[in-house]
Amino acid sequence: MKYFMIKYQFKNGTREEWHRKMAAFVAALDCDPDLKGRISYRCMKSKDGADYFHLAAAADDRAPKDLQAKDFFSRYTEQTKLVAGGEVQVVPLEVIAETSFRA
């Protein structure tokens, strides 16, 4: 499994609209026959701040490439850059230890 964290600060637009776009992206992941069950994606924000964190997990090495080939991914990536004022970090993560429970 490959893990990634996307982090940025919300700078442009309305949060409500951005939250709707994040929900639409997650729904597209869940509905896409090529990606369903291969990509896990969570969108989160700091409770009282402008920091956003997205956690993504890919079940296999091909899943990120298949995702990047989708039109809805390109649109979402551009929208993320817009709301973040162009400053988005994508951090590949490595699991060191974990519990048996995975939410």
Tab-separated table of C-alpha atoms in Angstrom:
chain	number	residue	atom	x	y	z
A	1	MET	CA	0.000	0.000	0.000
A	2	LYS	CA	1.255	3.493	-0.846
A	3	TYR	CA	0.265	6.510	1.264
A	4	PHE	CA	0.319	10.228	0.509
A	5	MET	CA	-0.565	13.359	2.443
A	6	ILE	CA	-1.598	16.487	0.587
A	7	LYS	CA	-1.406	19.624	2.708
A	8	TYR	CA	-2.123	23.301	2.121
A	9	GLN	CA	-3.758	26.367	3.602
A	10	PHE	CA	-7.151	27.475	2.332
A	11	LYS	CA	-6.745	30.950	0.804
A	12	ASN	CA	-9.256	31.471	-2.019
A	13	GLY	CA	-12.994	30.949	-2.465
A	14	THR	CA	-15.631	29.819	-0.001
A	15	ARG	CA	-15.115	26.859	2.269
A	16	GLU	CA	-18.639	25.590	1.638
A	17	GLU	CA	-18.055	25.414	-2.110
A	18	TRP	CA	-14.650	23.791	-1.625
A	19	HIS	CA	-16.156	21.178	0.701
A	20	ARG	CA	-18.774	20.380	-1.952
A	21	LYS	CA	-16.019	19.920	-4.551
A	22	MET	CA	-14.062	17.637	-2.211
A	23	ALA	CA	-17.193	15.540	-1.617
A	24	ALA	CA	-17.774	15.321	-5.386
A	25	PHE	CA	-14.190	14.161	-5.914
A	26	VAL	CA	-14.520	11.462	-3.253
A	27	ALA	CA	-17.825	10.347	-4.795
A	28	ALA	CA	-16.129	10.124	-8.211
A	29	LEU	CA	-13.434	7.903	-6.694
A	30	ASP	CA	-16.058	5.633	-5.150
A	31	CYS	CA	-18.032	5.391	-8.392
A	32	ASP	CA	-15.202	4.923	-10.870
A	33	PRO	CA	-15.059	1.251	-11.939
A	34	ASP	CA	-11.277	1.370	-12.490
A	35	LEU	CA	-10.535	2.860	-9.053
A	36	LYS	CA	-13.256	1.563	-6.730
A	37	GLY	CA	-11.644	-0.327	-3.871
A	38	ARG	CA	-8.131	0.667	-4.965
A	39	ILE	CA	-7.926	4.252	-3.666
A	40	SER	CA	-8.779	5.420	-0.154
A	41	TYR	CA	-9.105	9.190	0.227
A	42	ARG	CA	-9.912	11.377	3.222
A	43	CYS	CA	-10.253	15.158	3.256
A	44	MET	CA	-9.736	16.837	6.620
A	45	LYS	CA	-9.030	20.277	8.027
A	46	SER	CA	-7.739	21.659	11.272
A	47	LYS	CA	-10.727	22.307	13.494
A	48	ASP	CA	-10.225	26.042	13.952
A	49	GLY	CA	-7.775	26.949	11.226
A	50	ALA	CA	-7.114	27.171	7.511
A	51	ASP	CA	-4.916	24.057	7.272
A	52	TYR	CA	-6.216	21.199	5.121
A	53	PHE	CA	-4.916	17.652	4.974
A	54	HIS	CA	-5.897	14.972	2.509
A	55	LEU	CA	-4.800	11.400	3.165
A	56	ALA	CA	-4.665	9.055	0.199
A	57	ALA	CA	-3.812	5.382	0.073
A	58	ALA	CA	-3.338	3.281	-3.036
A	59	ALA	CA	-3.845	-0.470	-2.864
A	60	ASP	CA	-1.365	-1.179	-5.658
A	61	ASP	CA	1.412	0.530	-7.612
A	62	ARG	CA	-0.803	1.072	-10.658
A	63	ALA	CA	-3.674	2.806	-8.808
A	64	PRO	CA	-2.030	6.280	-8.587
A	65	LYS	CA	-1.252	6.194	-12.317
A	66	ASP	CA	-4.808	5.133	-13.136
A	67	LEU	CA	-6.111	7.975	-10.959
A	68	GLN	CA	-3.845	10.541	-12.616
A	69	ALA	CA	-5.240	9.524	-16.014
A	70	LYS	CA	-8.790	10.526	-15.012
A	71	ASP	CA	-10.208	13.891	-16.124
A	72	PHE	CA	-11.868	14.432	-12.738
A	73	PHE	CA	-8.458	14.113	-11.041
A	74	SER	CA	-6.917	16.813	-13.264
A	75	ARG	CA	-9.805	19.183	-12.518
A	76	TYR	CA	-9.592	18.496	-8.780
A	77	THR	CA	-5.832	19.035	-8.736
A	78	GLU	CA	-6.242	22.423	-10.426
A	79	GLN	CA	-9.049	23.385	-8.042
A	80	THR	CA	-6.861	22.436	-5.074
A	81	LYS	CA	-4.073	24.672	-6.356
A	82	LEU	CA	-6.541	27.547	-6.766
A	83	VAL	CA	-7.965	27.366	-3.246
A	84	ALA	CA	-4.433	27.010	-1.836
A	85	GLY	CA	-3.033	29.996	-3.700
A	86	GLY	CA	-0.708	27.685	-5.634
A	87	GLU	CA	1.009	26.262	-2.551
A	88	VAL	CA	0.234	22.546	-2.240
A	89	GLN	CA	2.552	19.931	-0.774
A	90	VAL	CA	2.265	16.258	-1.678
A	91	VAL	CA	4.190	14.117	0.796
A	92	PRO	CA	4.720	10.385	0.184
A	93	LEU	CA	4.406	8.576	3.514
A	94	GLU	CA	5.972	5.385	4.797
A	95	VAL	CA	4.278	3.292	7.488
A	96	ILE	CA	6.578	2.458	10.370
A	97	ALA	CA	4.032	0.807	12.691
A	98	GLU	CA	0.257	0.616	12.884
A	99	THR	CA	-2.590	-0.883	14.868
A	100	SER	CA	-4.618	-3.765	13.519
A	101	PHE	CA	-7.704	-1.523	13.364
A	102	ARG	CA	-7.855	0.617	10.226
A	103	ALA	CA	-10.681	3.126	10.026
